[in-house]
């Protein structure tokens, strides 16, 4: 009777994913798709043939990035991808997806402004996200 291979916790468990296509979601919300070329003990990744995938509603676009070095502390999620295309999403050009992303960001900012004005009228002040934006 043979015992199963022991599970190795941490970054070393990603060694099985070498030369496979990974989707990596970073802490800042960006999504990268590429082939895992190497990994170290700090979970720093090097992805090859990398694209930055931008999702907006039911659309997505890929921006080619090439070789990408990712610090392990910035990885929120990493997993193997079986297929590159998702049948539930429509692929659009880079320019179109960036336009859609800007439109969605502006709509969210307008919605947040209205919400903050209502809250300020009731005496609740929300902290500004871009508090130090005008300092540079």
Short mmCIF file of N, CA and C in Angstrom, two decimals:
data_model
loop_
_atom_site.label_atom_id
_atom_site.label_comp_id
_atom_site.label_asym_id
_atom_site.label_seq_id
_atom_site.Cartn_x
_atom_site.Cartn_y
_atom_site.Cartn_z
N UNK A 1 0.85 -1.17 0.00
CA UNK A 1 0.00 0.00 0.00
C UNK A 1 0.90 1.24 0.00
N UNK A 2 0.64 2.15 -0.94
CA UNK A 2 1.44 3.37 -1.01
C UNK A 2 0.63 4.55 -0.49
N UNK A 3 1.30 5.41 0.19
CA UNK A 3 0.65 6.60 0.72
C UNK A 3 0.65 7.69 -0.35
N UNK A 4 -0.37 8.55 -0.35
CA UNK A 4 -0.39 9.64 -1.33
C UNK A 4 0.73 10.63 -1.03
N UNK A 5 1.14 11.33 -2.07
CA UNK A 5 2.16 12.36 -1.90
C UNK A 5 1.67 13.39 -0.90
N UNK A 6 2.55 13.84 -0.02
CA UNK A 6 2.11 14.84 0.95
C UNK A 6 1.82 16.17 0.26
N UNK A 7 0.84 16.86 0.79
CA UNK A 7 0.51 18.19 0.28
C UNK A 7 1.53 19.17 0.82
N UNK A 8 2.09 19.96 -0.06
CA UNK A 8 3.07 20.95 0.35
C UNK A 8 2.40 22.32 0.39
N UNK A 9 2.25 22.91 1.57
CA UNK A 9 1.56 24.20 1.66
C UNK A 9 2.42 25.34 1.16
N UNK A 10 1.77 26.45 0.86
CA UNK A 10 2.47 27.66 0.48
C UNK A 10 2.78 27.72 -1.00
N UNK A 11 3.77 28.52 -1.32
CA UNK A 11 4.10 28.80 -2.72
C UNK A 11 4.56 27.55 -3.46
N UNK A 12 5.18 26.61 -2.75
CA UNK A 12 5.69 25.42 -3.42
C UNK A 12 4.56 24.58 -4.02
N UNK A 13 3.34 24.74 -3.54
CA UNK A 13 2.21 23.99 -4.11
C UNK A 13 1.90 24.45 -5.53
N UNK A 14 2.40 25.62 -5.93
CA UNK A 14 2.18 26.12 -7.29
C UNK A 14 3.13 25.50 -8.31
N UNK A 15 4.08 24.69 -7.87
CA UNK A 15 5.03 24.09 -8.80
C UNK A 15 4.34 23.19 -9.82
N UNK A 16 3.20 22.61 -9.45
CA UNK A 16 2.44 21.78 -10.39
C UNK A 16 1.88 22.60 -11.54
N UNK A 17 1.80 23.91 -11.37
CA UNK A 17 1.20 24.78 -12.38
C UNK A 17 2.23 25.34 -13.37
N UNK A 18 3.49 24.98 -13.24
CA UNK A 18 4.51 25.49 -14.16
C UNK A 18 4.16 25.17 -15.60
N UNK A 19 4.34 26.14 -16.48
CA UNK A 19 4.07 26.04 -17.92
C UNK A 19 2.59 25.81 -18.23
N UNK A 20 1.73 26.14 -17.31
CA UNK A 20 0.28 26.09 -17.55
C UNK A 20 -0.26 27.52 -17.54
N UNK A 21 -1.39 27.72 -18.21
CA UNK A 21 -1.99 29.05 -18.26
C UNK A 21 -2.67 29.34 -16.93
N UNK A 22 -2.31 30.47 -16.34
CA UNK A 22 -2.89 30.90 -15.07
C UNK A 22 -3.64 32.21 -15.25
N UNK A 23 -4.69 32.37 -14.45
CA UNK A 23 -5.33 33.67 -14.30
C UNK A 23 -4.95 34.15 -12.91
N UNK A 24 -4.38 35.34 -12.86
CA UNK A 24 -3.94 35.92 -11.59
C UNK A 24 -4.69 37.22 -11.38
N UNK A 25 -5.37 37.32 -10.24
CA UNK A 25 -6.07 38.55 -9.87
C UNK A 25 -5.21 39.23 -8.81
N UNK A 26 -4.87 40.48 -9.09
CA UNK A 26 -4.02 41.24 -8.18
C UNK A 26 -4.85 41.98 -7.15
N UNK A 27 -4.20 42.44 -6.09
CA UNK A 27 -4.91 43.17 -5.03
C UNK A 27 -5.54 44.45 -5.52
N UNK A 28 -4.98 45.06 -6.56
CA UNK A 28 -5.55 46.31 -7.07
C UNK A 28 -6.71 46.05 -8.04
N UNK A 29 -7.06 44.79 -8.26
CA UNK A 29 -8.22 44.46 -9.08
C UNK A 29 -7.88 44.07 -10.51
N UNK A 30 -6.64 44.25 -10.92
CA UNK A 30 -6.28 43.87 -12.29
C UNK A 30 -6.24 42.36 -12.44
N UNK A 31 -6.55 41.89 -13.65
CA UNK A 31 -6.54 40.47 -13.96
C UNK A 31 -5.51 40.22 -15.05
N UNK A 32 -4.61 39.29 -14.79
CA UNK A 32 -3.57 38.93 -15.75
C UNK A 32 -3.72 37.46 -16.11
N UNK A 33 -3.53 37.15 -17.39
CA UNK A 33 -3.59 35.78 -17.86
C UNK A 33 -2.30 35.50 -18.61
N UNK A 34 -1.59 34.44 -18.20
CA UNK A 34 -0.35 34.10 -18.87
C UNK A 34 0.14 32.74 -18.43
N UNK A 35 1.24 32.31 -19.02
CA UNK A 35 1.83 31.01 -18.68
C UNK A 35 2.82 31.19 -17.55
N UNK A 36 2.66 30.39 -16.49
CA UNK A 36 3.56 30.46 -15.34
C UNK A 36 4.91 29.90 -15.74
N UNK A 37 5.94 30.74 -15.70
CA UNK A 37 7.28 30.31 -16.10
C UNK A 37 8.14 29.93 -14.90
N UNK A 38 8.02 30.67 -13.81
CA UNK A 38 8.78 30.34 -12.61
C UNK A 38 8.10 30.93 -11.39
N UNK A 39 8.46 30.40 -10.24
CA UNK A 39 7.92 30.86 -8.96
C UNK A 39 9.02 30.68 -7.91
N UNK A 40 9.03 31.52 -6.90
CA UNK A 40 10.01 31.35 -5.83
C UNK A 40 9.32 31.16 -4.49
N UNK A 41 10.12 31.12 -3.41
CA UNK A 41 9.58 30.83 -2.09
C UNK A 41 8.67 31.94 -1.56
N UNK A 42 8.72 33.13 -2.16
CA UNK A 42 7.87 34.24 -1.73
C UNK A 42 6.62 34.36 -2.58
N UNK A 43 6.37 33.38 -3.43
CA UNK A 43 5.23 33.35 -4.35
C UNK A 43 5.30 34.47 -5.38
N UNK A 44 6.52 34.90 -5.71
CA UNK A 44 6.70 35.82 -6.83
C UNK A 44 6.55 35.01 -8.11
N UNK A 45 5.74 35.49 -9.04
CA UNK A 45 5.48 34.78 -10.29
C UNK A 45 6.17 35.49 -11.44
N UNK A 46 6.59 34.72 -12.43
CA UNK A 46 6.94 35.26 -13.73
C UNK A 46 5.99 34.61 -14.72
N UNK A 47 5.18 35.45 -15.38
CA UNK A 47 4.24 34.97 -16.39
C UNK A 47 4.77 35.33 -17.76
N UNK A 48 4.66 34.40 -18.70
CA UNK A 48 5.03 34.66 -20.08
C UNK A 48 3.80 34.75 -20.95
N UNK A 49 3.92 35.41 -22.10
CA UNK A 49 2.79 35.60 -23.03
C UNK A 49 1.58 36.15 -22.28
N UNK A 50 1.80 37.14 -21.45
CA UNK A 50 0.77 37.66 -20.56
C UNK A 50 -0.11 38.69 -21.26
N UNK A 51 -1.40 38.64 -20.93
CA UNK A 51 -2.34 39.67 -21.34
C UNK A 51 -3.05 40.18 -20.10
N UNK A 52 -3.34 41.47 -20.09
CA UNK A 52 -4.16 42.04 -19.02
C UNK A 52 -5.59 42.00 -19.52
N UNK A 53 -6.44 41.30 -18.79
CA UNK A 53 -7.84 41.14 -19.20
C UNK A 53 -8.70 42.12 -18.42
N UNK A 54 -9.48 42.90 -19.16
CA UNK A 54 -10.37 43.88 -18.54
C UNK A 54 -11.80 43.44 -18.79
N UNK A 55 -12.57 43.31 -17.70
CA UNK A 55 -13.97 42.90 -17.77
C UNK A 55 -14.85 44.11 -17.48
N UNK A 56 -15.85 44.32 -18.33
CA UNK A 56 -16.87 45.34 -18.08
C UNK A 56 -18.20 44.72 -18.49
N UNK A 57 -19.06 44.50 -17.52
CA UNK A 57 -20.36 43.86 -17.74
C UNK A 57 -20.15 42.53 -18.47
N UNK A 58 -20.71 42.38 -19.66
CA UNK A 58 -20.58 41.12 -20.41
C UNK A 58 -19.54 41.20 -21.52
N UNK A 59 -18.62 42.14 -21.39
CA UNK A 59 -17.58 42.34 -22.41
C UNK A 59 -16.21 42.19 -21.76
N UNK A 60 -15.24 41.82 -22.59
CA UNK A 60 -13.86 41.79 -22.11
C UNK A 60 -12.91 42.13 -23.25
N UNK A 61 -11.75 42.61 -22.87
CA UNK A 61 -10.71 42.92 -23.84
C UNK A 61 -9.37 42.55 -23.25
N UNK A 62 -8.45 42.16 -24.12
CA UNK A 62 -7.11 41.75 -23.69
C UNK A 62 -6.07 42.73 -24.19
N UNK A 63 -5.22 43.20 -23.28
CA UNK A 63 -4.11 44.07 -23.63
C UNK A 63 -2.83 43.24 -23.51
N UNK A 64 -2.10 43.04 -24.61
CA UNK A 64 -0.87 42.24 -24.53
C UNK A 64 0.17 42.93 -23.64
N UNK A 65 0.78 42.16 -22.74
CA UNK A 65 1.78 42.70 -21.82
C UNK A 65 3.12 41.99 -21.91
N UNK A 66 3.19 40.80 -22.51
CA UNK A 66 4.46 40.08 -22.64
C UNK A 66 4.85 39.38 -21.35
N UNK A 67 6.13 39.49 -20.97
CA UNK A 67 6.63 38.87 -19.74
C UNK A 67 6.28 39.79 -18.57
N UNK A 68 5.77 39.20 -17.50
CA UNK A 68 5.27 39.99 -16.38
C UNK A 68 5.80 39.39 -15.08
N UNK A 69 6.45 40.19 -14.26
CA UNK A 69 6.91 39.77 -12.94
C UNK A 69 5.92 40.29 -11.91
N UNK A 70 5.40 39.39 -11.09
CA UNK A 70 4.39 39.75 -10.09
C UNK A 70 4.94 39.43 -8.70
N UNK A 71 4.97 40.41 -7.84
CA UNK A 71 5.36 40.16 -6.45
C UNK A 71 4.27 39.36 -5.76
N UNK A 72 4.69 38.39 -4.97
CA UNK A 72 3.75 37.50 -4.31
C UNK A 72 2.77 38.21 -3.40
N UNK A 73 3.19 39.31 -2.77
CA UNK A 73 2.31 40.03 -1.86
C UNK A 73 1.16 40.73 -2.58
N UNK A 74 1.26 40.86 -3.91
CA UNK A 74 0.20 41.52 -4.67
C UNK A 74 -0.82 40.55 -5.25
N UNK A 75 -0.61 39.26 -5.08
CA UNK A 75 -1.52 38.26 -5.64
C UNK A 75 -2.68 38.03 -4.68
N UNK A 76 -3.89 38.24 -5.19
CA UNK A 76 -5.09 37.95 -4.40
C UNK A 76 -5.61 36.56 -4.72
N UNK A 77 -5.48 36.15 -6.00
CA UNK A 77 -6.02 34.87 -6.44
C UNK A 77 -5.22 34.40 -7.64
N UNK A 78 -4.92 33.11 -7.69
CA UNK A 78 -4.23 32.54 -8.84
C UNK A 78 -4.81 31.16 -9.09
N UNK A 79 -5.12 30.88 -10.34
CA UNK A 79 -5.67 29.57 -10.67
C UNK A 79 -5.47 29.24 -12.13
N UNK A 80 -5.47 27.94 -12.41
CA UNK A 80 -5.27 27.46 -13.78
C UNK A 80 -6.49 27.75 -14.62
N UNK A 81 -6.24 28.13 -15.87
CA UNK A 81 -7.33 28.38 -16.83
C UNK A 81 -7.31 27.28 -17.87
N UNK A 82 -8.46 26.67 -18.09
CA UNK A 82 -8.54 25.62 -19.10
C UNK A 82 -8.61 26.22 -20.50
N UNK A 83 -9.47 27.22 -20.67
CA UNK A 83 -9.66 27.84 -21.98
C UNK A 83 -9.47 29.34 -21.86
N UNK A 84 -9.07 29.94 -22.98
CA UNK A 84 -8.83 31.38 -22.98
C UNK A 84 -10.12 32.16 -23.16
N UNK A 85 -11.06 31.63 -23.93
CA UNK A 85 -12.29 32.35 -24.22
C UNK A 85 -13.43 31.87 -23.32
N UNK A 86 -14.27 32.80 -22.92
CA UNK A 86 -15.44 32.50 -22.12
C UNK A 86 -16.67 32.67 -23.00
N UNK A 87 -17.49 31.62 -23.17
CA UNK A 87 -18.65 31.73 -24.07
C UNK A 87 -19.72 32.71 -23.58
N UNK A 88 -19.69 33.07 -22.29
CA UNK A 88 -20.69 33.99 -21.75
C UNK A 88 -20.30 35.46 -21.92
N UNK A 89 -19.08 35.70 -22.36
CA UNK A 89 -18.59 37.07 -22.52
C UNK A 89 -18.28 37.34 -23.99
N UNK A 90 -18.41 38.60 -24.38
CA UNK A 90 -18.13 39.01 -25.75
C UNK A 90 -16.79 39.73 -25.78
N UNK A 91 -15.92 39.28 -26.68
CA UNK A 91 -14.61 39.93 -26.80
C UNK A 91 -14.73 41.17 -27.68
N UNK A 92 -14.14 42.28 -27.21
CA UNK A 92 -14.14 43.53 -27.96
C UNK A 92 -12.71 44.04 -28.06
N UNK A 93 -12.51 45.08 -28.86
CA UNK A 93 -11.16 45.63 -29.04
C UNK A 93 -10.69 46.33 -27.77
N UNK A 94 -9.40 46.58 -27.71
CA UNK A 94 -8.81 47.23 -26.54
C UNK A 94 -9.39 48.63 -26.36
N UNK A 95 -9.50 49.38 -27.46
CA UNK A 95 -10.03 50.74 -27.37
C UNK A 95 -11.47 50.74 -26.85
N UNK A 96 -12.26 49.80 -27.33
CA UNK A 96 -13.66 49.74 -26.92
C UNK A 96 -13.81 49.36 -25.45
N UNK A 97 -13.01 48.40 -24.98
CA UNK A 97 -13.13 47.99 -23.58
C UNK A 97 -12.64 49.10 -22.65
N UNK A 98 -11.59 49.84 -23.07
CA UNK A 98 -11.12 50.95 -22.24
C UNK A 98 -12.14 52.07 -22.18
N UNK A 99 -12.85 52.31 -23.29
CA UNK A 99 -13.92 53.31 -23.30
C UNK A 99 -15.04 52.88 -22.37
N UNK A 100 -15.44 51.61 -22.45
CA UNK A 100 -16.50 51.10 -21.57
C UNK A 100 -16.08 51.19 -20.10
N UNK A 101 -14.81 50.89 -19.82
CA UNK A 101 -14.32 50.96 -18.45
C UNK A 101 -14.37 52.39 -17.92
N UNK A 102 -13.97 53.36 -18.75
CA UNK A 102 -14.03 54.76 -18.35
C UNK A 102 -15.46 55.22 -18.11
N UNK A 103 -16.38 54.80 -18.99
CA UNK A 103 -17.79 55.17 -18.82
C UNK A 103 -18.34 54.61 -17.52
N UNK A 104 -18.00 53.35 -17.22
CA UNK A 104 -18.49 52.74 -15.98
C UNK A 104 -17.89 53.43 -14.76
N UNK A 105 -16.61 53.79 -14.83
CA UNK A 105 -15.96 54.49 -13.71
C UNK A 105 -16.59 55.86 -13.47
N UNK A 106 -16.88 56.60 -14.57
CA UNK A 106 -17.51 57.91 -14.44
C UNK A 106 -18.92 57.79 -13.88
N UNK A 107 -19.67 56.78 -14.32
CA UNK A 107 -21.03 56.57 -13.79
C UNK A 107 -20.98 56.27 -12.30
N UNK A 108 -20.00 55.48 -11.87
CA UNK A 108 -19.86 55.17 -10.44
C UNK A 108 -19.51 56.43 -9.65
N UNK A 109 -18.63 57.27 -10.21
CA UNK A 109 -18.26 58.51 -9.52
C UNK A 109 -19.46 59.44 -9.37
N UNK A 110 -20.29 59.55 -10.43
CA UNK A 110 -21.49 60.39 -10.34
C UNK A 110 -22.45 59.85 -9.29
N UNK A 111 -22.62 58.54 -9.27
CA UNK A 111 -23.51 57.91 -8.29
C UNK A 111 -23.00 58.15 -6.87
N UNK A 112 -21.68 58.02 -6.67
CA UNK A 112 -21.10 58.25 -5.35
C UNK A 112 -21.24 59.71 -4.92
N UNK A 113 -21.11 60.65 -5.88
CA UNK A 113 -21.29 62.07 -5.56
C UNK A 113 -22.70 62.34 -5.05
N UNK A 114 -23.69 61.80 -5.74
CA UNK A 114 -25.09 61.98 -5.32
C UNK A 114 -25.30 61.39 -3.94
N UNK A 115 -24.78 60.18 -3.72
CA UNK A 115 -24.93 59.52 -2.42
C UNK A 115 -24.27 60.35 -1.32
N UNK A 116 -23.07 60.88 -1.59
CA UNK A 116 -22.36 61.67 -0.58
C UNK A 116 -23.09 62.97 -0.27
N UNK A 117 -23.69 63.61 -1.30
CA UNK A 117 -24.46 64.84 -1.05
C UNK A 117 -25.66 64.55 -0.15
N UNK A 118 -26.34 63.44 -0.40
CA UNK A 118 -27.49 63.06 0.43
C UNK A 118 -27.03 62.81 1.87
N UNK A 119 -25.92 62.07 2.02
CA UNK A 119 -25.42 61.78 3.37
C UNK A 119 -24.95 63.05 4.08
N UNK A 120 -24.31 63.97 3.35
CA UNK A 120 -23.87 65.23 3.96
C UNK A 120 -25.07 66.04 4.43
N UNK A 121 -26.17 65.98 3.70
CA UNK A 121 -27.39 66.67 4.10
C UNK A 121 -27.94 66.12 5.41
N UNK A 122 -27.62 64.86 5.70
CA UNK A 122 -28.07 64.24 6.94
C UNK A 122 -27.01 64.28 8.03
N UNK A 123 -25.89 64.97 7.74
CA UNK A 123 -24.85 65.14 8.76
C UNK A 123 -23.79 64.06 8.76
N UNK A 124 -23.78 63.19 7.77
CA UNK A 124 -22.78 62.12 7.69
C UNK A 124 -21.80 62.48 6.59
N UNK A 125 -20.53 62.61 6.94
CA UNK A 125 -19.52 62.97 5.96
C UNK A 125 -18.65 61.75 5.67
N UNK A 126 -18.57 61.39 4.40
CA UNK A 126 -17.75 60.26 3.97
C UNK A 126 -16.33 60.74 3.72
N UNK A 127 -15.33 59.95 4.12
CA UNK A 127 -13.95 60.34 3.80
C UNK A 127 -13.71 60.23 2.30
N UNK A 128 -12.91 61.14 1.77
CA UNK A 128 -12.62 61.12 0.34
C UNK A 128 -11.55 60.09 0.05
N UNK A 129 -11.75 59.35 -1.05
CA UNK A 129 -10.77 58.34 -1.45
C UNK A 129 -9.49 58.98 -1.94
N UNK A 130 -9.63 60.13 -2.60
CA UNK A 130 -8.47 60.78 -3.19
C UNK A 130 -8.04 61.98 -2.35
N UNK A 131 -7.86 61.76 -1.07
CA UNK A 131 -7.55 62.82 -0.13
C UNK A 131 -6.25 63.55 -0.48
N UNK A 132 -5.25 62.83 -0.95
CA UNK A 132 -3.95 63.43 -1.23
C UNK A 132 -3.71 63.62 -2.72
N UNK A 133 -4.72 63.51 -3.54
CA UNK A 133 -4.56 63.58 -4.98
C UNK A 133 -4.04 64.93 -5.45
N UNK A 134 -4.47 66.02 -4.82
CA UNK A 134 -4.09 67.35 -5.29
C UNK A 134 -2.76 67.83 -4.70
N UNK A 135 -2.06 67.01 -3.96
CA UNK A 135 -0.83 67.43 -3.31
C UNK A 135 0.39 67.35 -4.21
N UNK A 136 0.30 66.69 -5.34
CA UNK A 136 1.47 66.51 -6.20
C UNK A 136 1.29 67.19 -7.51
#
